[in-house]
Short mmCIF file of C-alpha atoms and ligand atoms in Angstrom, two decimals:
data_model
loop_
_atom_site.label_atom_id
_atom_site.label_comp_id
_atom_site.label_asym_id
_atom_site.label_seq_id
_atom_site.Cartn_x
_atom_site.Cartn_y
_atom_site.Cartn_z
CA UNK Q 9 -93.32 7.21 34.01
CA UNK Q 10 -96.69 8.50 35.15
CA UNK Q 11 -98.86 5.79 33.54
CA UNK Q 12 -99.23 2.36 35.06
CA UNK Q 13 -97.00 -0.21 33.39
CA UNK Q 14 -98.71 -2.47 30.87
CA UNK Q 15 -96.42 -5.40 31.63
CA UNK Q 16 -93.65 -6.02 34.17
CA UNK Q 17 -90.45 -4.42 32.85
CA UNK Q 18 -87.31 -6.46 32.25
CA UNK Q 19 -84.60 -6.36 34.91
CA UNK Q 20 -82.33 -4.78 32.38
CA UNK Q 21 -84.69 -1.98 31.53
CA UNK Q 22 -84.95 -0.98 35.18
CA UNK Q 23 -81.24 -1.27 35.88
CA UNK Q 24 -80.25 0.84 32.90
CA UNK Q 25 -82.79 3.60 33.58
CA UNK Q 26 -81.38 6.70 35.20
CA UNK Q 27 -83.03 5.98 38.56
CA UNK Q 28 -81.96 2.34 38.28
CA UNK Q 29 -78.34 3.32 37.78
CA UNK Q 30 -78.51 5.53 40.83
CA UNK Q 31 -79.81 2.64 42.92
CA UNK Q 32 -76.98 0.41 41.65
CA UNK Q 33 -74.42 3.08 42.56
CA UNK Q 34 -75.86 3.36 46.06
CA UNK Q 35 -76.71 -0.23 46.97
CA UNK Q 36 -74.65 -2.38 44.58
CA UNK Q 37 -75.77 -4.30 41.49
CA UNK Q 38 -76.24 -7.58 43.34
CA UNK Q 39 -78.61 -6.15 45.96
CA UNK Q 40 -80.63 -4.13 43.47
CA UNK Q 41 -81.03 -7.07 41.08
CA UNK Q 42 -82.15 -9.37 43.85
CA UNK Q 43 -84.68 -6.94 45.31
CA UNK Q 44 -85.94 -6.13 41.82
CA UNK Q 45 -86.41 -9.80 40.88
CA UNK Q 46 -88.46 -10.38 44.01
CA UNK Q 47 -90.58 -7.32 43.26
CA UNK Q 48 -91.13 -8.39 39.65
CA UNK Q 49 -92.18 -11.87 40.79
CA UNK Q 50 -94.89 -10.29 42.90
CA UNK Q 51 -95.99 -8.05 40.04
CA UNK Q 52 -96.36 -11.03 37.70
CA UNK Q 53 -98.92 -12.50 40.08
CA UNK Q 54 -101.14 -9.45 39.77
CA UNK Q 55 -100.87 -8.27 36.18
CA UNK Q 56 -104.17 -6.37 36.29
CA UNK Q 57 -102.86 -3.96 38.84
CA UNK Q 58 -99.38 -2.87 37.80
CA UNK Q 59 -97.80 0.24 39.37
CA UNK Q 60 -96.19 3.09 37.49
CA UNK Q 61 -92.47 2.83 36.78
CA UNK Q 62 -91.96 5.66 39.23
CA UNK Q 63 -93.69 3.93 42.09
CA UNK Q 64 -91.89 0.67 41.29
CA UNK Q 65 -88.60 2.51 41.72
CA UNK Q 66 -89.73 4.26 44.88
CA UNK Q 67 -90.73 0.93 46.38
CA UNK Q 68 -87.45 -0.59 45.36
CA UNK Q 69 -85.54 2.25 46.97
CA UNK Q 70 -87.51 1.84 50.21
CA UNK Q 71 -86.87 -1.92 50.26
CA UNK Q 72 -83.15 -1.44 49.66
CA UNK Q 73 -82.86 1.28 52.28
CA UNK Q 74 -84.64 -0.93 54.77
CA UNK Q 75 -82.32 -3.85 53.97
CA UNK Q 76 -79.25 -1.66 54.34
CA UNK Q 77 -80.27 -0.11 57.64
CA UNK Q 78 -78.83 -1.25 60.95
CA UNK Q 79 -81.39 -2.13 63.58
CA UNK Q 80 -78.96 -1.28 66.37
CA UNK Q 81 -78.98 2.48 66.62
CA UNK Q 82 -78.31 5.41 68.84
CA UNK Q 83 -81.25 6.44 71.03
CA UNK Q 84 -81.96 9.10 73.61
CA UNK Q 85 -82.24 7.41 76.98
CA UNK Q 86 -84.58 9.75 78.85
CA UNK Q 87 -86.14 6.87 80.77
CA UNK Q 88 -84.89 8.09 84.13
CA UNK Q 89 -82.72 5.00 84.54
CA UNK Q 90 -79.11 6.01 84.09
CA UNK Q 91 -77.58 2.55 83.62
CA UNK Q 92 -80.37 0.96 81.59
CA UNK Q 93 -79.37 -2.58 80.62
CA UNK Q 94 -81.73 -2.64 77.62
CA UNK Q 95 -80.38 0.71 76.43
CA UNK Q 96 -76.74 -0.30 76.55
CA UNK Q 97 -75.76 0.62 80.14
CA UNK Q 98 -72.71 2.87 80.50
CA UNK Q 99 -71.79 5.43 77.83
CA UNK Q 100 -68.09 5.53 77.01
CA UNK Q 101 -65.97 8.68 77.17
CA UNK Q 102 -64.39 10.09 74.00
CA UNK Q 103 -60.93 8.92 74.99
CA UNK Q 104 -62.17 5.32 75.06
CA UNK Q 105 -63.76 5.65 71.61
CA UNK Q 106 -60.54 7.05 70.19
CA UNK Q 107 -58.53 4.23 71.74
CA UNK Q 108 -60.92 1.58 70.36
CA UNK Q 109 -60.55 3.07 66.88
CA UNK Q 110 -56.77 3.15 67.09
CA UNK Q 111 -56.35 -0.38 68.42
CA UNK Q 112 -59.08 -2.05 66.37
CA UNK Q 113 -58.27 -0.28 63.13
CA UNK Q 114 -54.70 -1.56 63.22
CA UNK Q 115 -52.62 -4.54 64.25
CA UNK Q 116 -51.58 -4.37 67.90
CA UNK Q 117 -49.42 -6.17 70.46
CA UNK Q 118 -52.57 -7.61 72.04
CA UNK Q 119 -50.83 -10.87 72.94
CA UNK Q 120 -47.32 -10.11 71.88
CA UNK Q 121 -44.38 -9.29 74.11
CA UNK Q 122 -42.55 -6.53 72.25
CA UNK Q 123 -39.51 -6.72 74.52
CA UNK Q 124 -38.78 -10.34 73.76
CA UNK Q 125 -40.55 -10.86 70.45
CA UNK Q 126 -42.71 -13.72 71.68
CA UNK Q 127 -46.24 -14.57 72.71
CA UNK Q 128 -47.61 -12.33 75.47
CA UNK Q 129 -50.67 -12.00 77.68
CA UNK Q 130 -53.64 -9.76 76.92
CA UNK Q 131 -54.37 -9.06 80.60
CA UNK Q 132 -51.01 -7.34 80.98
CA UNK Q 133 -52.27 -4.15 79.34
CA UNK Q 134 -54.74 -3.40 82.12
CA UNK Q 135 -53.83 -5.58 85.07
CA UNK Q 136 -51.53 -3.18 86.89
CA UNK Q 137 -53.96 -0.29 86.50
CA UNK Q 138 -56.82 -2.40 87.93
CA UNK Q 139 -54.59 -3.44 90.84
CA UNK Q 140 -53.57 0.13 91.52
CA UNK Q 141 -57.20 1.28 91.66
CA UNK Q 142 -58.52 -1.59 93.76
CA UNK Q 143 -55.60 -2.53 95.98
CA UNK Q 144 -55.69 -6.08 94.60
CA UNK Q 145 -52.58 -8.19 93.93
CA UNK Q 146 -53.75 -9.46 90.56
CA UNK Q 147 -56.61 -9.09 88.10
CA UNK Q 148 -58.14 -10.50 84.95
CA UNK Q 149 -61.03 -9.48 82.73
CA UNK Q 150 -63.76 -11.51 81.00
CA UNK Q 151 -66.85 -10.88 78.93
CA UNK Q 152 -69.14 -9.68 81.73
CA UNK Q 153 -69.70 -10.16 85.44
CA UNK Q 154 -71.87 -13.23 84.87
CA UNK Q 155 -68.85 -14.78 83.14
CA UNK Q 156 -66.61 -13.60 85.98
CA UNK Q 157 -68.76 -15.42 88.56
CA UNK Q 158 -69.03 -18.52 86.36
CA UNK Q 159 -65.28 -18.69 85.76
CA UNK Q 160 -64.38 -18.03 89.38
CA UNK Q 161 -66.67 -20.75 90.69
CA UNK Q 162 -65.72 -23.18 87.95
CA UNK Q 163 -62.06 -22.67 88.85
CA UNK Q 164 -62.15 -22.58 92.64
CA UNK Q 165 -65.17 -24.75 93.43
CA UNK Q 166 -65.51 -27.33 90.65
CA UNK Q 167 -67.06 -30.52 92.02
CA UNK Q 168 -67.29 -29.03 95.51
CA UNK Q 169 -69.76 -27.25 97.76
CA UNK Q 170 -70.35 -23.53 98.16
CA UNK Q 171 -72.50 -22.28 101.03
CA UNK Q 172 -74.56 -19.17 100.14
CA UNK Q 173 -77.03 -17.28 102.29
CA UNK Q 174 -80.68 -17.78 101.27
CA UNK Q 175 -81.00 -13.99 101.32
CA UNK Q 176 -78.45 -13.72 98.48
CA UNK Q 177 -79.76 -16.19 95.88
CA UNK Q 178 -80.35 -13.38 93.45
CA UNK Q 179 -81.72 -13.24 89.96
CA UNK Q 180 -80.27 -10.38 87.95
CA UNK Q 181 -82.57 -9.61 84.97
CA UNK Q 182 -82.60 -12.03 82.05
CA UNK Q 183 -81.29 -15.40 83.05
CA UNK Q 184 -78.54 -14.80 85.57
CA UNK Q 185 -79.55 -16.62 88.72
CA UNK Q 186 -76.97 -17.54 91.29
CA UNK Q 187 -78.29 -21.11 91.77
CA UNK Q 188 -78.24 -21.76 88.02
CA UNK Q 189 -74.81 -20.22 87.51
CA UNK Q 190 -73.51 -22.45 90.28
CA UNK Q 191 -74.95 -25.51 88.61
CA UNK Q 192 -73.31 -24.55 85.31
CA UNK Q 193 -70.04 -23.92 87.15
CA UNK Q 194 -70.16 -27.53 88.30
CA UNK Q 195 -70.33 -26.79 91.98
CA UNK Q 196 -73.11 -27.47 94.44
CA UNK Q 197 -74.96 -24.76 96.21
CA UNK Q 198 -75.49 -25.25 99.92
CA UNK Q 199 -78.26 -22.91 100.99
CA UNK Q 200 -77.80 -21.56 104.47
CA UNK Q 201 -79.77 -19.35 106.85
CA UNK Q 202 -83.19 -17.94 106.04
CA UNK Q 203 -84.29 -15.36 103.48
CA UNK Q 204 -84.27 -12.56 106.01
CA UNK Q 205 -81.64 -13.69 108.48
CA UNK Q 206 -78.34 -15.48 108.15
CA UNK Q 207 -75.86 -15.80 111.01
CA UNK Q 208 -72.17 -16.59 111.23
CA UNK Q 209 -73.05 -19.91 112.84
CA UNK Q 210 -74.97 -20.87 109.67
CA UNK Q 211 -71.78 -20.49 107.66
CA UNK Q 212 -69.78 -22.34 110.33
CA UNK Q 213 -72.20 -25.27 110.34
CA UNK Q 214 -72.17 -25.51 106.55
CA UNK Q 215 -68.41 -25.90 106.31
CA UNK Q 216 -67.41 -29.52 105.72
CA UNK Q 217 -64.65 -31.54 104.05
CA UNK Q 218 -66.12 -30.80 100.63
CA UNK Q 219 -66.49 -27.03 101.01
CA UNK Q 220 -64.59 -25.09 98.33
CA UNK Q 221 -65.03 -21.50 99.40
CA UNK Q 222 -67.42 -19.06 101.04
CA UNK Q 223 -69.37 -16.78 98.70
CA UNK Q 224 -71.10 -13.49 99.34
CA UNK Q 225 -73.37 -12.07 96.66
CA UNK Q 226 -74.18 -8.40 96.77
CA UNK Q 227 -78.00 -8.21 96.69
CA UNK Q 228 -77.85 -5.54 94.09
CA UNK Q 229 -81.38 -5.22 92.80
CA UNK Q 230 -83.44 -5.57 95.94
CA UNK Q 231 -83.19 -4.99 99.64
CA UNK Q 232 -84.50 -7.12 102.45
CA UNK Q 233 -85.86 -4.90 105.18
CA UNK Q 234 -87.31 -5.38 108.63
CA UNK Q 235 -86.17 -8.23 110.87
CA UNK Q 236 -82.94 -8.99 109.05
CA UNK Q 237 -79.40 -10.05 109.66
CA UNK Q 238 -76.54 -10.58 107.33
CA UNK Q 239 -73.02 -11.48 108.26
CA UNK Q 240 -70.37 -8.88 107.53
CA UNK Q 241 -67.68 -9.51 104.94
CA UNK Q 242 -64.98 -9.37 107.62
CA UNK Q 243 -66.66 -12.07 109.70
CA UNK Q 244 -67.15 -14.40 106.73
CA UNK Q 245 -63.58 -13.74 105.57
CA UNK Q 246 -62.16 -14.58 109.01
CA UNK Q 247 -64.24 -17.75 109.22
CA UNK Q 248 -63.17 -18.82 105.71
CA UNK Q 249 -59.52 -18.17 106.48
CA UNK Q 250 -59.73 -20.06 109.80
CA UNK Q 251 -60.74 -23.08 107.70
CA UNK Q 252 -58.16 -22.47 105.01
CA UNK Q 253 -60.84 -21.53 102.46
CA UNK Q 254 -60.96 -18.57 100.08
CA UNK Q 255 -63.66 -15.95 100.47
CA UNK Q 256 -65.22 -14.75 97.21
CA UNK Q 257 -67.46 -11.69 96.82
CA UNK Q 258 -69.68 -10.99 93.82
CA UNK Q 259 -70.08 -7.25 94.16
CA UNK Q 260 -72.26 -6.80 91.08
CA UNK Q 261 -71.82 -3.12 90.48
CA UNK Q 262 -68.64 -2.58 92.43
CA UNK Q 263 -67.74 1.08 92.40
CA UNK Q 264 -64.10 2.17 92.27
CA UNK Q 265 -64.71 5.40 94.17
CA UNK Q 266 -66.70 6.23 97.26
CA UNK Q 267 -69.82 7.76 95.74
CA UNK Q 268 -70.77 9.48 98.98
CA UNK Q 269 -67.95 11.92 98.18
CA UNK Q 270 -70.25 13.30 95.50
CA UNK Q 271 -73.32 13.38 97.70
CA UNK Q 272 -74.54 10.06 96.32
CA UNK Q 273 -75.62 7.08 98.39
CA UNK Q 274 -72.82 4.85 99.56
CA UNK Q 275 -72.11 1.76 97.46
CA UNK Q 276 -69.43 -0.67 98.63
CA UNK Q 277 -66.21 -0.15 96.71
CA UNK Q 278 -63.96 -2.88 95.40
CA UNK Q 279 -61.14 -1.71 97.69
CA UNK Q 280 -63.52 -2.01 100.68
CA UNK Q 281 -64.24 -5.62 99.76
CA UNK Q 282 -60.54 -6.40 99.53
CA UNK Q 283 -59.77 -4.60 102.80
CA UNK Q 284 -62.56 -6.62 104.40
CA UNK Q 285 -60.71 -9.80 103.50
CA UNK Q 286 -62.15 -10.96 100.18
CA UNK Q 287 -59.67 -13.15 98.30
CA UNK Q 288 -61.49 -12.76 95.00
CA UNK Q 289 -63.93 -10.00 94.01
CA UNK Q 290 -65.97 -9.93 90.80
CA UNK Q 291 -67.81 -6.90 89.41
CA UNK Q 292 -69.18 -5.45 86.13
CA UNK Q 293 -67.30 -3.09 83.86
CA UNK Q 294 -70.41 -1.36 82.52
CA UNK Q 295 -72.37 -0.64 85.68
CA UNK Q 296 -71.15 2.02 88.12
CA UNK Q 297 -67.62 1.71 86.79
CA UNK Q 298 -68.88 3.35 83.60
CA UNK Q 299 -66.86 1.34 81.09
CA UNK Q 300 -67.40 -1.27 78.38
CA UNK Q 301 -69.29 -4.52 78.96
CA UNK Q 302 -66.85 -6.70 80.87
CA UNK Q 303 -66.42 -8.58 84.12
CA UNK Q 304 -63.45 -7.85 86.33
CA UNK Q 305 -61.98 -10.47 88.63
CA UNK Q 306 -59.50 -9.15 91.17
CA UNK Q 307 -57.80 -10.50 94.27
CA UNK Q 308 -54.98 -12.70 95.55
CA UNK Q 309 -52.46 -13.61 92.89
CA UNK Q 310 -52.54 -17.35 93.64
CA UNK Q 311 -56.30 -17.53 92.95
CA UNK Q 312 -56.25 -15.17 89.97
CA UNK Q 313 -53.47 -17.29 88.43
CA UNK Q 314 -55.66 -20.39 88.72
CA UNK Q 315 -58.58 -18.52 87.17
CA UNK Q 316 -56.41 -17.35 84.24
CA UNK Q 317 -55.31 -20.94 83.65
CA UNK Q 318 -58.83 -22.34 83.44
CA UNK Q 319 -59.42 -23.37 79.78
CA UNK Q 320 -62.84 -21.70 80.04
CA UNK Q 321 -61.04 -18.35 80.32
CA UNK Q 322 -60.34 -18.64 76.61
CA UNK Q 323 -64.06 -18.93 75.88
CA UNK Q 324 -64.92 -15.97 78.06
CA UNK Q 325 -62.04 -13.63 77.29
CA UNK Q 326 -62.48 -10.03 76.15
CA UNK Q 327 -61.65 -8.56 72.79
CA UNK Q 328 -59.03 -5.86 72.17
CA UNK Q 329 -61.82 -3.28 71.82
CA UNK Q 330 -62.86 -3.94 75.40
CA UNK Q 331 -59.30 -3.79 76.69
CA UNK Q 332 -58.70 -0.52 74.84
CA UNK Q 333 -61.88 1.07 76.22
CA UNK Q 334 -61.44 -0.26 79.73
CA UNK Q 335 -57.92 1.11 79.92
CA UNK Q 336 -59.05 4.62 79.03
CA UNK Q 337 -61.95 4.50 81.47
CA UNK Q 338 -59.74 3.23 84.30
CA UNK Q 339 -57.21 5.91 83.50
CA UNK Q 340 -59.79 8.58 84.30
CA UNK Q 341 -60.02 7.13 87.80
CA UNK Q 342 -56.38 8.07 88.35
CA UNK Q 343 -57.64 11.64 88.65
CA UNK Q 344 -60.61 11.05 90.98
CA UNK Q 345 -61.19 14.77 91.55
CA UNK Q 346 -62.29 15.13 87.93
CA UNK Q 347 -64.05 11.82 87.37
CA UNK Q 348 -67.52 13.34 87.85
CA UNK Q 349 -66.78 15.53 84.83
CA UNK Q 350 -64.77 13.19 82.66
CA UNK Q 351 -66.75 9.96 82.90
CA UNK Q 352 -70.29 10.12 81.42
CA UNK Q 353 -71.83 7.71 83.96
CA UNK Q 354 -70.57 9.67 86.93
CA UNK Q 355 -71.36 12.96 85.24
CA UNK Q 356 -74.97 11.85 84.84
CA UNK Q 357 -75.12 10.53 88.38
CA UNK Q 358 -73.76 13.72 89.93
CA UNK Q 359 -75.49 16.28 87.70
CA UNK Q 360 -76.88 19.07 89.88
CA UNK Q 361 -80.66 19.31 89.72
CA UNK Q 362 -80.38 23.05 89.09
CA UNK Q 363 -78.45 22.34 85.93
CA UNK Q 364 -81.16 19.92 84.78
CA UNK Q 365 -83.83 22.50 85.59
CA UNK Q 366 -82.12 25.12 83.43
CA UNK Q 367 -81.95 22.68 80.55
CA UNK Q 368 -85.65 21.92 81.00
CA UNK Q 369 -86.51 25.65 80.93
CA UNK Q 370 -84.60 26.04 77.69
CA UNK Q 371 -86.44 23.10 76.11
CA UNK Q 372 -89.92 24.05 77.22
CA UNK Q 373 -90.66 26.70 74.60
CA UNK Q 374 -89.25 25.02 71.51
CA UNK Q 375 -91.16 21.83 72.33
CA UNK Q 376 -94.46 23.23 73.64
CA UNK Q 377 -95.88 24.42 70.31
CA UNK Q 378 -95.54 20.96 68.76
CA UNK Q 379 -98.19 19.57 71.06
CA UNK Q 380 -100.27 22.70 70.91
CA UNK Q 381 -103.70 21.21 70.64
CA UNK Q 382 -103.34 17.74 72.07
CA UNK Q 383 -101.14 17.88 75.14
CA UNK Q 384 -99.76 20.12 77.86
CA UNK Q 385 -96.04 20.18 78.27
CA UNK Q 386 -94.53 21.11 81.60
CA UNK Q 387 -91.43 20.79 83.73
CA UNK Q 388 -92.02 18.32 86.54
CA UNK Q 389 -90.01 17.06 89.47
CA UNK Q 390 -88.98 13.49 88.94
CA UNK Q 391 -86.55 10.98 90.37
CA UNK Q 392 -83.86 9.20 88.40
CA UNK Q 393 -82.69 5.78 89.38
CA UNK Q 394 -79.24 4.40 88.91
CA UNK Q 395 -80.27 1.13 87.30
CA UNK Q 396 -78.51 -2.16 86.56
CA UNK Q 397 -79.20 -3.21 90.09
CA UNK Q 398 -77.06 -0.50 91.64
CA UNK Q 399 -78.50 1.03 94.79
CA UNK Q 400 -82.00 -0.20 93.92
CA UNK Q 401 -83.91 1.90 96.40
CA UNK Q 402 -82.03 5.15 96.01
CA UNK Q 403 -83.52 7.92 93.90
CA UNK Q 404 -81.83 11.06 92.60
CA UNK Q 405 -84.01 14.19 92.39
CA UNK Q 406 -84.27 15.32 88.77
CA UNK Q 407 -86.43 17.31 86.33
CA UNK Q 408 -88.42 16.00 83.42
CA UNK Q 409 -90.38 17.38 80.53
CA UNK Q 410 -93.82 15.93 80.97
CA UNK Q 411 -96.25 15.62 78.09
CA UNK Q 412 -99.77 15.17 79.36
CA UNK Q 413 -102.56 14.58 76.81
CA UNK Q 414 -105.45 17.01 77.29
CA UNK Q 415 -107.98 14.24 76.80
CA UNK Q 416 -106.46 12.16 79.58
CA UNK Q 417 -106.41 9.21 77.21
CA UNK Q 418 -104.19 6.20 77.72
CA UNK Q 419 -104.20 5.32 74.05
CA UNK Q 420 -103.13 8.85 73.07
CA UNK Q 421 -100.36 8.64 75.64
CA UNK Q 422 -99.16 5.37 74.17
CA UNK Q 423 -99.32 6.74 70.64
CA UNK Q 424 -97.26 9.75 71.69
CA UNK Q 425 -94.69 7.51 73.28
CA UNK Q 426 -94.64 5.31 70.13
CA UNK Q 427 -94.14 8.37 67.94
CA UNK Q 428 -91.05 9.38 69.90
CA UNK Q 429 -89.65 5.89 69.51
CA UNK Q 430 -90.19 6.03 65.71
CA UNK Q 431 -87.96 9.10 65.28
CA UNK Q 432 -84.67 8.62 63.37
CA UNK Q 433 -82.91 8.85 66.73
CA UNK Q 434 -85.57 7.22 68.91
CA UNK Q 435 -86.43 8.90 72.21
CA UNK Q 436 -87.20 6.55 75.09
CA UNK Q 437 -89.07 8.09 78.01
CA UNK Q 438 -91.42 6.56 80.51
CA UNK Q 439 -95.14 6.76 81.13
CA UNK Q 440 -96.05 7.68 84.66
CA UNK Q 441 -99.23 8.92 86.21
CA UNK Q 442 -100.97 9.91 82.96
CA UNK Q 443 -97.98 11.65 81.38
CA UNK Q 444 -95.07 10.83 79.13
CA UNK Q 445 -91.94 11.82 81.06
CA UNK Q 446 -88.54 12.63 79.65
CA UNK Q 447 -86.00 12.73 82.47
CA UNK Q 448 -83.42 15.24 81.27
CA UNK Q 449 -80.63 14.13 83.59
CA UNK Q 450 -79.16 12.04 80.75
CA UNK Q 451 -79.83 14.39 77.84
CA UNK Q 452 -76.43 15.52 76.53
CA UNK Q 453 -77.15 16.54 72.97
CA UNK Q 454 -79.99 19.06 73.24
CA UNK Q 455 -79.65 20.36 69.65
CA UNK Q 456 -79.95 16.83 68.23
CA UNK Q 457 -83.00 16.22 70.40
CA UNK Q 458 -84.70 19.38 69.15
CA UNK Q 459 -83.64 19.02 65.53
CA UNK Q 460 -85.69 15.93 64.83
CA UNK Q 461 -88.87 16.94 66.66
CA UNK Q 462 -90.41 18.37 63.52
CA UNK Q 463 -90.37 14.83 62.11
CA UNK Q 464 -92.59 13.62 64.92
CA UNK Q 465 -95.75 11.99 63.57
CA UNK Q 466 -98.28 13.05 66.14
CA UNK Q 467 -101.36 10.95 66.79
CA UNK Q 468 -104.19 12.06 64.54
CA UNK Q 469 -101.98 13.79 62.00
CA UNK Q 470 -101.99 12.34 58.49
CA UNK Q 471 -98.46 13.16 57.36
C1 LIG E 7 -75.24 -7.31 87.49
C2 LIG E 7 -74.82 -8.42 88.36
C3 LIG E 7 -74.30 -9.59 87.80
C4 LIG E 7 -74.18 -9.78 86.32
O1 LIG E 7 -73.29 -8.85 85.77
P1 LIG E 7 -73.25 -8.62 84.17
O2 LIG E 7 -72.07 -7.71 83.98
O3 LIG E 7 -74.55 -8.05 83.79
O4 LIG E 7 -73.01 -9.96 83.55
C5 LIG E 7 -73.90 -10.58 88.65
N1 LIG E 7 -74.01 -10.45 89.98
C6 LIG E 7 -74.52 -9.34 90.56
C7 LIG E 7 -74.63 -9.27 92.04
C8 LIG E 7 -74.93 -8.28 89.76
O5 LIG E 7 -75.43 -7.16 90.30
#
């Protein structure tokens, strides 16, 4: 085993060796044979430099492990952004995970009416709960809020005009832009007002024989300040209704509870929008609501019925896993006094800073020695943001572990941050003002965080 091979071994010889048999047991004969053939092909091209049998097998094991690994993995989101779109947004509560397992691991009555033994409707499992929590008459659920807006416009405004304030032509990360979504929904955008000011008379002037509805888009990821004016939902609703038109609101984040109850900044709730006269409201399931990726469409039954009947609904519908998870998340809202404990998103949002500080104190010592010679580790005041376009300017006071390289070197800082991202359970922080910050507001599993730190490959170390 210890001497370099004199010629490439046969596939059979490797597979029947003890180590070979172990690989087959772990990864399957097909995978091992294929990886081995590829490796042997390479070896045949460089016969003067053959490895030992041992290193051949080690390589093979590494290749197979790499092939079998899943690139989507659990990470620690210590970025300071609670609902981080790139890090998966809302975290689901245990009850939702259990419900997903039960429903997805078995056959279910997803679209089957058990009372009558015939085809049923998948919305039925969550519709009444959504209505109860929002005050809406009817509801349906699709893949995400972008799909909710697309489907609503494609149903209620196809081939017609939709006036939208120039101050609300938002782009939400990636490729969701209101003007483009409207184009794909087959309706024409009529821009009204100016970026900073739109008046009721602008809406009134825009209404013509071809107007389908009035739309208000919640400017969720920015705020226009200074000399501004926007028209209230009630005023737009009244104007729409005077002309026999529906009023549609894209709330974006759409909270189900008044967050100011928990000392958080006020975000318009879905019930508010309905009370203010919206006929249809769309919002995300995985932003402030704290559930699975989904888009909720709620409002007047006559409009929701039309939306459900649009053939595009089929293309945008949600899976049973989403329905199962959404139900359990919504159920927590039936006990709003406990929601800040039971729902991870709201627990993170409402976590007292004193609690975060105590966690930081407990982490300081076990982490400090790791960086002994290269960096100072301290507890620093920081500010978390909500993320996903919710309350873009609001910050929540928090505490972070800050790792500040002694040499004040940007490259060292980047290497440190890379090293944390290479851990088995990658840690994502943020670099700010010469330090790597880990906002602890969203750190739930402290033991798991600490347990892998000894595997950190620090800059300059050889192991
Ligand atoms: C986030 C957002 C969307 C898109 O929602 P997704 O659930 O990410 O598809 C649409 N409109 C507004 C106003 C938003 O804030």
